[in-house]
Amino acid sequence: MFRPISRTWLIVDIVGAVLGFALTTPLTFVFGTSGLSAWVPEGPLSTVAYVTVGVILWGAAAIARLSPTLALSVAWFGAVIQMGMGLPPAAYDLGIMVVLFATAAWGSRRLLWIGGISALGGGVIGGLYFGVVWSGELLTDAASALRAALIAALLASVFVLAMVMSWGAGLLWRVILSGRETQVARAQAEMLAAEEQERVRIARDMHDIVAHSLAVVIAQADGARYAAAAQPEIAAEALGTIAQTARGALSDVRMLLTQLRHRQGDGPQPTLADLETLFAQVRQAGVEPRITVDPMPPGEPPGAIQLAVYRILQEALTNAIRHGDGAVEVHLAWLPDRVDLQVRNVIGGEGVPTAGGHGLIGMRERAQLVGGSLQAERHGEQFVVAASLPIGGSVAG
C-alpha cells in the first residue's frame, strides 16, 4: 500500500498540503455565502464540519505520493462528509485533484482505472449534488425544476472535466516516468555491453602479450642452457632477460585469470615503438600533437603497460581529432614506479566526449586492469585525459 519515496519528497508533499489547506480553506469565509451548510444551522457545528473536510481532503493530498490507494479512500471519505453535511463547493476541493493525479501517476494499474472511474463518477455525483442543493432554486414548479436540472448538468460537466483533466495529467506523467525508466535501463544495458566488448578486446590483447612473453622466456632459457658452460656471461644476460620477461608475463596472467574469462583472438600488439606511427596518423588527420617525454623510460616497460599507454593515447588522440580544434598536447613521464600520461586539447565545435561513451569507458578499463587510474574531464576550455599507471618492479633498471 505504501510506496518507497525519499524523505525529501514526503516533506515537500506535507508542506505543500499544509500550504494548500491554509490558502484554500479560508476562502469561503472571506468571499462568503449565506451559510456554510445547506441544512445545518449557522454555528460552531457547520464551521467545524467545514474545517474538518478541508483537513481530510488536504491530508489525503499529503499522502497521495506515499500511498495513492489510501489517499483515494480518504478523499472519498471527505467528499461524503462534505455532501452529508450539506457543505458548499469550496476551494479546498482542489485536494481531490491532487489525489486523482497521484492515482494515475504512481498508482498500480488497477488503481489507475479506479482513479479514472472515480474522476467520472465523482464529478457527476458532485455536480448533481451541488447543482440541486446549492442552485438556489425552489422546486415549486416545472420551470424551477428545469433550471435546477440545467444548473446540475452544467456543474456536473465542469466537475467531470476538471477531475478527468487532473487524472489525465497524472496519466501523462506516468508515461513520462515510464519513458525515463526505459531510457535509463537502455543506457545501463549499452554501458554494460560496451564494458563487456572492451573486456573481450583487452582479453585478446593480454593473450597475445602473454604468448609473446612465454615464447621469449623459452627461447632465452634454451639459449642460456646451451651457453651456460661455454659462455657464462651470455647465460647470465639471458637469465636477466628471462626474469624481466617473466615478471611482466606473470602480471598479465594474473589479470587475465582474475578479470578476463573470455575467448581470445590473435593479432600483433602495439608497443611504445608504434607510437611514432600513431602520431604520424594523427598528423595525417590534420592535428599536430606537441609531445613531451620527461623523464624517459628507465628500461623496457612490461608489455601490459606499453599496451595500456598506446591504447589510452590512441583513444585520447581520436577524441581530440573529433572534438578538438587541432591543438593537442601529450605529456609522458616515466617515473621509477609509474608512468603518468596526460593529453590536453582545446574543445572545438563538437563539444566534449560523453561520460558514457565507449571510448572513455575503454580508457578507464585499460587503466584499471593494470592497477592504475584515469580521469577525463573538462578544465575550462580544454578537455584533459590524465592517467597514472603503476610499474613497480616490472621495469628493468
Tab-separated table of C-alpha atoms in Angstrom:
chain	number	residue	atom	x	y	z
A	1	MET	CA	0.000	0.000	0.000
A	2	PHE	CA	2.879	2.366	0.745
A	3	ARG	CA	5.390	3.270	-1.955
A	4	PRO	CA	9.085	3.807	-1.176
A	5	ILE	CA	9.753	7.541	-1.532
A	6	SER	CA	12.526	9.749	-0.254
A	7	ARG	CA	12.137	11.732	2.934
A	8	THR	CA	12.611	14.921	0.939
A	9	TRP	CA	9.587	14.251	-1.267
A	10	LEU	CA	7.481	13.285	1.764
A	11	ILE	CA	8.356	16.567	3.463
A	12	VAL	CA	7.621	18.506	0.254
A	13	ASP	CA	4.200	16.835	-0.042
A	14	ILE	CA	3.295	17.518	3.584
A	15	VAL	CA	4.411	21.148	3.421
A	16	GLY	CA	2.554	21.608	0.133
A	17	ALA	CA	-0.631	20.136	1.625
A	18	VAL	CA	-0.391	22.404	4.676
A	19	LEU	CA	0.024	25.444	2.410
A	20	GLY	CA	-2.869	24.271	0.243
A	21	PHE	CA	-5.117	23.944	3.284
A	22	ALA	CA	-4.041	27.334	4.650
A	23	LEU	CA	-4.698	29.083	1.315
A	24	THR	CA	-7.946	27.411	0.214
A	25	THR	CA	-9.914	26.736	3.404
A	26	PRO	CA	-10.472	30.398	4.451
A	27	LEU	CA	-11.743	31.451	1.001
A	28	THR	CA	-15.368	30.526	1.711
A	29	PHE	CA	-15.243	32.617	4.885
A	30	VAL	CA	-13.625	35.538	3.041
A	31	PHE	CA	-15.912	35.685	-0.002
A	32	GLY	CA	-18.818	34.267	1.946
A	33	THR	CA	-22.138	32.604	1.283
A	34	SER	CA	-25.451	32.886	3.022
A	35	GLY	CA	-24.406	29.947	5.189
A	36	LEU	CA	-21.824	27.230	5.364
A	37	SER	CA	-24.331	24.395	5.214
A	38	ALA	CA	-27.494	23.909	3.233
A	39	TRP	CA	-29.317	22.355	6.170
A	40	VAL	CA	-27.138	22.629	9.305
A	41	PRO	CA	-27.858	25.924	11.120
A	42	GLU	CA	-25.144	28.549	11.109
A	43	GLY	CA	-22.892	27.998	14.116
A	44	PRO	CA	-19.919	26.098	15.514
A	45	LEU	CA	-21.090	22.723	14.128
A	46	SER	CA	-21.134	23.837	10.490
A	47	THR	CA	-17.802	25.630	10.903
A	48	VAL	CA	-16.146	22.595	12.484
A	49	ALA	CA	-17.532	20.362	9.726
A	50	TYR	CA	-16.238	22.722	7.048
A	51	VAL	CA	-12.711	22.873	8.516
A	52	THR	CA	-12.709	19.102	9.134
A	53	VAL	CA	-13.468	18.381	5.482
A	54	GLY	CA	-10.612	20.674	4.453
A	55	VAL	CA	-8.221	18.820	6.774
A	56	ILE	CA	-9.348	15.440	5.407
A	57	LEU	CA	-9.036	16.402	1.737
A	58	TRP	CA	-5.618	18.057	2.064
A	59	GLY	CA	-4.488	15.235	4.363
A	60	ALA	CA	-5.277	12.865	1.510
A	61	ALA	CA	-3.223	15.078	-0.807
A	62	ALA	CA	-0.292	14.963	1.646
A	63	ILE	CA	-0.037	11.146	1.390
A	64	ALA	CA	-1.003	10.875	-2.280
A	65	ARG	CA	2.529	10.111	-3.465
A	66	LEU	CA	3.263	7.812	-0.500
A	67	SER	CA	0.041	5.780	-0.788
A	68	PRO	CA	-2.293	6.653	-3.678
A	69	THR	CA	-4.716	3.895	-2.628
A	70	LEU	CA	-5.122	5.213	0.917
A	71	ALA	CA	-5.274	8.798	-0.336
A	72	LEU	CA	-8.157	7.995	-2.711
A	73	SER	CA	-10.091	6.290	0.103
A	74	VAL	CA	-9.563	9.260	2.422
A	75	ALA	CA	-10.593	11.712	-0.309
A	76	TRP	CA	-13.843	9.823	-0.908
A	77	PHE	CA	-14.477	9.832	2.847
A	78	GLY	CA	-14.013	13.596	2.974
A	79	ALA	CA	-16.298	14.110	-0.039
A	80	VAL	CA	-19.050	12.015	1.565
A	81	ILE	CA	-18.839	14.098	4.774
A	82	GLN	CA	-18.940	17.285	2.689
A	83	MET	CA	-22.114	16.219	0.927
A	84	GLY	CA	-23.607	14.650	4.044
A	85	MET	CA	-23.248	17.902	5.986
A	86	GLY	CA	-24.656	19.935	3.110
A	87	LEU	CA	-21.450	21.939	2.680
A	88	PRO	CA	-20.948	24.050	-0.469
A	89	PRO	CA	-18.293	23.530	-3.144
A	90	ALA	CA	-15.087	25.072	-1.806
A	91	ALA	CA	-11.530	25.783	-2.894
A	92	TYR	CA	-10.220	23.019	-0.674
A	93	ASP	CA	-11.754	20.524	-3.136
A	94	LEU	CA	-8.532	21.081	-5.126
A	95	GLY	CA	-7.050	18.461	-2.797
A	96	ILE	CA	-9.200	15.898	-4.640
A	97	MET	CA	-7.499	16.911	-7.908
A	98	VAL	CA	-4.091	16.207	-6.355
A	99	VAL	CA	-5.258	12.739	-5.269
A	100	LEU	CA	-6.640	11.900	-8.726
A	101	PHE	CA	-3.324	12.987	-10.276
A	102	ALA	CA	-1.474	10.665	-7.887
A	103	THR	CA	-3.655	7.629	-8.632
A	104	ALA	CA	-2.807	7.912	-12.317
A	105	ALA	CA	0.846	8.886	-11.890
A	106	TRP	CA	2.007	6.489	-9.158
A	107	GLY	CA	-0.801	4.012	-8.505
A	108	SER	CA	-0.919	0.400	-9.645
A	109	ARG	CA	-2.547	-0.436	-12.968
A	110	ARG	CA	-5.732	-1.384	-11.119
A	111	LEU	CA	-5.751	1.840	-9.110
A	112	LEU	CA	-5.131	3.779	-12.318
A	113	TRP	CA	-8.512	2.712	-13.668
A	114	ILE	CA	-10.225	3.047	-10.280
A	115	GLY	CA	-8.987	6.640	-10.218
A	116	GLY	CA	-10.401	7.229	-13.720
A	117	ILE	CA	-13.782	5.847	-12.678
A	118	SER	CA	-13.667	7.996	-9.540
A	119	ALA	CA	-12.966	11.075	-11.671
A	120	LEU	CA	-16.034	10.393	-13.833
A	121	GLY	CA	-18.346	9.174	-11.097
A	122	GLY	CA	-17.232	11.707	-8.506
A	123	GLY	CA	-17.633	14.546	-10.988
A	124	VAL	CA	-21.166	13.508	-11.852
A	125	ILE	CA	-22.200	12.933	-8.223
A	126	GLY	CA	-20.597	16.164	-7.025
A	127	GLY	CA	-22.093	18.176	-9.871
A	128	LEU	CA	-25.598	16.827	-9.283
A	129	TYR	CA	-25.314	17.352	-5.532
A	130	PHE	CA	-24.068	20.912	-5.718
A	131	GLY	CA	-26.439	21.732	-8.553
A	132	VAL	CA	-29.501	20.549	-6.682
A	133	VAL	CA	-28.579	21.611	-3.145
A	134	TRP	CA	-26.864	24.915	-3.936
A	135	SER	CA	-28.613	26.017	-7.104
A	136	GLY	CA	-30.758	28.448	-5.150
A	137	GLU	CA	-33.878	27.182	-6.934
A	138	LEU	CA	-37.051	26.440	-5.021
A	139	LEU	CA	-38.532	23.461	-6.771
A	140	THR	CA	-42.071	24.813	-6.763
A	141	ASP	CA	-42.929	24.296	-10.402
A	142	ALA	CA	-41.694	22.687	-13.603
A	143	ALA	CA	-39.704	25.762	-14.643
A	144	SER	CA	-37.713	25.892	-11.422
A	145	ALA	CA	-37.082	22.167	-11.611
A	146	LEU	CA	-35.798	22.550	-15.176
A	147	ARG	CA	-33.487	25.400	-14.174
A	148	ALA	CA	-32.140	23.330	-11.268
A	149	ALA	CA	-31.573	20.387	-13.624
A	150	LEU	CA	-29.698	22.602	-16.089
A	151	ILE	CA	-27.502	24.015	-13.310
A	152	ALA	CA	-26.803	20.496	-12.032
A	153	ALA	CA	-25.878	19.285	-15.513
A	154	LEU	CA	-23.603	22.288	-16.061
A	155	LEU	CA	-21.835	21.783	-12.735
A	156	ALA	CA	-21.527	18.052	-13.339
A	157	SER	CA	-19.886	18.751	-16.711
A	158	VAL	CA	-17.465	21.220	-15.167
A	159	PHE	CA	-16.573	18.877	-12.297
A	160	VAL	CA	-16.109	15.889	-14.585
A	161	LEU	CA	-13.902	17.929	-16.919
A	162	ALA	CA	-11.734	19.200	-14.052
A	163	MET	CA	-11.365	15.795	-12.429
A	164	VAL	CA	-10.684	13.951	-15.681
A	165	MET	CA	-8.065	16.565	-16.631
A	166	SER	CA	-6.328	16.045	-13.266
A	167	TRP	CA	-6.406	12.279	-13.751
A	168	GLY	CA	-5.215	12.663	-17.361
A	169	ALA	CA	-2.296	14.864	-16.275
A	170	GLY	CA	-1.268	12.101	-13.868
A	171	LEU	CA	-1.509	9.553	-16.671
A	172	LEU	CA	0.724	11.723	-18.864
A	173	TRP	CA	3.280	11.984	-16.046
A	174	ARG	CA	3.129	8.188	-15.666
A	175	VAL	CA	4.022	7.807	-19.350
A	176	ILE	CA	6.905	10.270	-18.970
A	177	LEU	CA	8.273	8.392	-15.932
A	178	SER	CA	7.986	5.084	-17.770
A	179	GLY	CA	9.891	6.547	-20.715
A	180	ARG	CA	12.637	7.814	-18.414
A	181	GLU	CA	12.979	4.394	-16.778
A	182	THR	CA	13.217	2.785	-20.204
A	183	GLN	CA	15.927	5.245	-21.264
A	184	VAL	CA	17.910	4.628	-18.060
A	185	ALA	CA	17.625	0.856	-18.498
A	186	ARG	CA	18.736	1.122	-22.136
A	187	ALA	CA	21.678	3.350	-21.213
A	188	GLN	CA	22.766	0.908	-18.497
A	189	ALA	CA	22.474	-2.005	-20.911
A	190	GLU	CA	24.534	-0.141	-23.519
A	191	MET	CA	27.192	0.702	-20.931
A	192	LEU	CA	27.389	-2.914	-19.771
A	193	ALA	CA	27.652	-4.068	-23.384
A	194	ALA	CA	30.408	-1.535	-24.042
A	195	GLU	CA	32.323	-2.685	-20.964
A	196	GLU	CA	31.929	-6.315	-21.991
A	197	GLN	CA	33.136	-5.606	-25.512
A	198	GLU	CA	36.134	-3.741	-24.139
A	199	ARG	CA	36.968	-6.642	-21.819
A	200	VAL	CA	36.874	-9.015	-24.778
A	201	ARG	CA	39.300	-6.782	-26.675
A	202	ILE	CA	41.569	-6.492	-23.644
A	203	ALA	CA	41.478	-10.263	-23.184
A	204	ARG	CA	42.660	-10.713	-26.759
A	205	ASP	CA	45.460	-8.225	-26.206
A	206	MET	CA	46.535	-9.892	-22.982
A	207	HIS	CA	46.532	-13.300	-24.604
A	208	ASP	CA	48.944	-12.174	-27.292
A	209	ILE	CA	51.214	-10.397	-24.811
A	210	VAL	CA	51.445	-13.440	-22.581
A	211	ALA	CA	52.051	-15.739	-25.550
A	212	HIS	CA	54.851	-13.471	-26.759
A	213	SER	CA	56.401	-13.256	-23.280
A	214	LEU	CA	56.403	-17.007	-22.787
A	215	ALA	CA	57.962	-17.513	-26.214
A	216	VAL	CA	60.777	-15.117	-25.226
A	217	VAL	CA	61.268	-16.953	-21.934
A	218	ILE	CA	61.500	-20.322	-23.687
A	219	ALA	CA	63.929	-19.067	-26.318
A	220	GLN	CA	66.170	-17.358	-23.745
A	221	ALA	CA	66.070	-20.384	-21.453
A	222	ASP	CA	67.167	-22.683	-24.270
A	223	GLY	CA	69.995	-20.294	-25.191
A	224	ALA	CA	71.127	-19.983	-21.561
A	225	ARG	CA	71.137	-23.759	-21.137
A	226	TYR	CA	73.447	-24.248	-24.138
A	227	ALA	CA	75.709	-21.284	-23.270
A	228	ALA	CA	75.974	-21.979	-19.539
A	229	ALA	CA	79.167	-23.978	-19.816
A	230	ALA	CA	80.998	-22.221	-22.669
A	231	GLN	CA	79.884	-18.564	-22.243
A	232	PRO	CA	78.594	-17.887	-18.712
A	233	GLU	CA	78.220	-14.134	-19.327
A	234	ILE	CA	75.745	-14.801	-22.142
A	235	ALA	CA	73.865	-17.184	-19.896
A	236	ALA	CA	73.668	-14.552	-17.148
A	237	GLU	CA	72.343	-11.976	-19.613
A	238	ALA	CA	69.750	-14.468	-20.856
A	239	LEU	CA	68.662	-15.197	-17.300
A	240	GLY	CA	68.182	-11.474	-16.673
A	241	THR	CA	66.002	-11.220	-19.761
A	242	ILE	CA	64.024	-14.241	-18.598
A	243	ALA	CA	63.434	-12.685	-15.168
A	244	GLN	CA	62.309	-9.373	-16.678
A	245	THR	CA	60.008	-11.026	-19.214
A	246	ALA	CA	58.589	-13.477	-16.681
A	247	ARG	CA	57.691	-10.710	-14.244
A	248	GLY	CA	55.709	-8.862	-16.906
A	249	ALA	CA	54.076	-12.102	-18.098
A	250	LEU	CA	53.124	-13.068	-14.538
A	251	SER	CA	51.383	-9.742	-14.036
A	252	ASP	CA	49.477	-10.193	-17.294
A	253	VAL	CA	48.479	-13.770	-16.446
A	254	ARG	CA	47.124	-12.725	-13.061
A	255	MET	CA	44.977	-10.028	-14.640
A	256	LEU	CA	43.863	-12.414	-17.345
A	257	LEU	CA	42.796	-15.132	-14.902
A	258	THR	CA	41.144	-12.905	-12.322
A	259	GLN	CA	39.304	-10.415	-14.539
A	260	LEU	CA	39.007	-11.723	-18.070
A	261	ARG	CA	37.360	-15.085	-18.838
A	262	HIS	CA	36.510	-14.691	-22.485
A	263	ARG	CA	37.520	-16.190	-25.804
A	264	GLN	CA	40.674	-14.559	-27.146
A	265	GLY	CA	41.748	-13.925	-30.706
A	266	ASP	CA	45.082	-13.392	-32.387
A	267	GLY	CA	46.875	-10.359	-33.724
A	268	PRO	CA	50.013	-8.267	-33.295
A	269	GLN	CA	50.066	-5.944	-30.289
A	270	PRO	CA	51.209	-2.308	-30.354
A	271	THR	CA	54.142	-1.255	-28.190
A	272	LEU	CA	55.923	2.037	-27.453
A	273	ALA	CA	57.792	1.599	-30.716
A	274	ASP	CA	54.475	2.018	-32.544
A	275	LEU	CA	53.735	5.418	-31.006
A	276	GLU	CA	55.539	7.244	-33.802
A	277	THR	CA	53.253	5.529	-36.303
A	278	LEU	CA	50.255	6.581	-34.206
A	279	PHE	CA	51.454	10.184	-34.082
A	280	ALA	CA	52.028	10.130	-37.836
A	281	GLN	CA	48.414	9.007	-38.374
A	282	VAL	CA	47.226	11.868	-36.168
A	283	ARG	CA	49.293	14.345	-38.199
A	284	GLN	CA	47.757	12.984	-41.395
A	285	ALA	CA	44.321	13.790	-39.899
A	286	GLY	CA	45.359	17.440	-39.626
A	287	VAL	CA	46.320	17.541	-35.946
A	288	GLU	CA	49.878	18.352	-34.904
A	289	PRO	CA	50.417	16.973	-31.377
A	290	ARG	CA	53.054	18.607	-29.180
A	291	ILE	CA	54.753	15.673	-27.486
A	292	THR	CA	56.860	15.765	-24.335
A	293	VAL	CA	58.504	12.699	-22.751
A	294	ASP	CA	60.233	13.607	-19.490
A	295	PRO	CA	61.726	11.581	-17.937
A	296	MET	CA	62.336	8.831	-20.460
A	297	PRO	CA	61.609	5.161	-19.654
A	298	PRO	CA	64.388	3.759	-17.408
A	299	GLY	CA	64.172	0.412	-19.191
A	300	GLU	CA	61.792	-1.807	-21.110
A	301	PRO	CA	58.319	-1.467	-19.504
A	302	PRO	CA	56.098	-4.553	-19.204
A	303	GLY	CA	54.020	-5.351	-22.257
A	304	ALA	CA	50.764	-4.659	-20.421
A	305	ILE	CA	51.916	-1.139	-19.550
A	306	GLN	CA	53.081	-0.455	-23.108
A	307	LEU	CA	49.752	-1.652	-24.474
A	308	ALA	CA	47.769	0.427	-21.963
A	309	VAL	CA	49.769	3.568	-22.791
A	310	TYR	CA	49.308	3.005	-26.526
A	311	ARG	CA	45.555	2.340	-26.321
A	312	ILE	CA	44.876	5.270	-23.979
A	313	LEU	CA	46.854	7.624	-26.206
A	314	GLN	CA	45.121	6.231	-29.269
A	315	GLU	CA	41.642	6.889	-27.876
A	316	ALA	CA	42.555	10.271	-26.338
A	317	LEU	CA	44.017	11.491	-29.633
A	318	THR	CA	40.992	10.169	-31.513
A	319	ASN	CA	38.746	12.208	-29.205
A	320	ALA	CA	40.980	15.243	-29.790
A	321	ILE	CA	40.563	14.839	-33.551
A	322	ARG	CA	36.788	14.511	-33.254
A	323	HIS	CA	36.057	17.114	-30.599
A	324	GLY	CA	39.072	19.466	-30.604
A	325	ASP	CA	40.244	22.342	-32.746
A	326	GLY	CA	43.603	20.858	-33.733
A	327	ALA	CA	45.744	21.857	-30.714
A	328	VAL	CA	46.850	18.799	-28.704
A	329	GLU	CA	49.494	18.420	-26.004
A	330	VAL	CA	50.790	14.980	-24.994
A	331	HIS	CA	52.987	14.518	-21.941
A	332	LEU	CA	54.540	11.242	-20.748
A	333	ALA	CA	56.519	10.963	-17.510
A	334	TRP	CA	58.226	7.579	-16.955
A	335	LEU	CA	58.914	7.581	-13.228
A	336	PRO	CA	60.600	4.691	-11.367
A	337	ASP	CA	57.314	3.321	-10.008
A	338	ARG	CA	54.734	4.583	-12.503
A	339	VAL	CA	54.068	6.306	-15.779
A	340	ASP	CA	51.971	9.492	-15.820
A	341	LEU	CA	50.159	10.280	-19.050
A	342	GLN	CA	48.298	13.465	-19.953
A	343	VAL	CA	46.572	14.577	-23.142
A	344	ARG	CA	45.134	18.104	-23.423
A	345	ASN	CA	43.156	19.540	-26.316
A	346	VAL	CA	41.194	22.747	-26.790
A	347	ILE	CA	37.497	21.990	-27.147
A	348	GLY	CA	36.156	22.605	-30.610
A	349	GLY	CA	32.712	22.946	-32.081
A	350	GLU	CA	31.509	19.413	-31.316
A	351	GLY	CA	31.936	19.783	-27.559
A	352	VAL	CA	33.358	17.073	-25.338
A	353	PRO	CA	33.035	13.279	-25.371
A	354	THR	CA	30.050	11.986	-23.374
A	355	ALA	CA	30.718	10.392	-19.972
A	356	GLY	CA	29.075	7.146	-21.043
A	357	GLY	CA	30.879	6.914	-24.399
A	358	HIS	CA	32.604	3.710	-25.345
A	359	GLY	CA	35.963	5.452	-25.750
A	360	LEU	CA	36.077	6.838	-22.218
A	361	ILE	CA	34.894	3.518	-20.814
A	362	GLY	CA	37.644	1.716	-22.726
A	363	MET	CA	40.364	4.075	-21.474
A	364	ARG	CA	39.266	3.611	-17.858
A	365	GLU	CA	39.182	-0.166	-18.319
A	366	ARG	CA	42.726	-0.096	-19.716
A	367	ALA	CA	43.991	1.892	-16.751
A	368	GLN	CA	42.145	-0.175	-14.126
A	369	LEU	CA	43.310	-3.523	-15.486
A	370	VAL	CA	46.951	-2.601	-14.891
A	371	GLY	CA	46.115	-1.256	-11.435
A	372	GLY	CA	46.051	2.410	-12.440
A	373	SER	CA	43.508	5.203	-12.649
A	374	LEU	CA	42.266	7.604	-15.302
A	375	GLN	CA	40.313	10.846	-15.263
A	376	ALA	CA	38.771	12.503	-18.305
A	377	GLU	CA	37.041	15.834	-17.767
A	378	ARG	CA	36.723	19.383	-18.937
A	379	HIS	CA	39.037	22.047	-17.481
A	380	GLY	CA	37.854	25.411	-18.690
A	381	GLU	CA	38.262	25.493	-22.476
A	382	GLN	CA	40.303	22.268	-22.511
A	383	PHE	CA	39.436	18.597	-22.271
A	384	VAL	CA	42.049	16.713	-20.239
A	385	VAL	CA	42.744	12.985	-20.077
A	386	ALA	CA	45.097	12.137	-17.214
A	387	ALA	CA	46.204	8.607	-16.296
A	388	SER	CA	48.637	7.135	-13.800
A	389	LEU	CA	49.760	3.536	-14.376
A	390	PRO	CA	51.914	1.734	-11.767
A	391	ILE	CA	55.062	-0.041	-12.923
A	392	GLY	CA	56.618	-1.222	-9.658
A	393	GLY	CA	59.489	-3.634	-10.082
A	394	SER	CA	58.482	-4.635	-13.574
A	395	VAL	CA	60.809	-2.172	-15.309
A	396	ALA	CA	64.331	-3.287	-15.858
A	397	GLY	CA	66.895	-0.856	-14.471
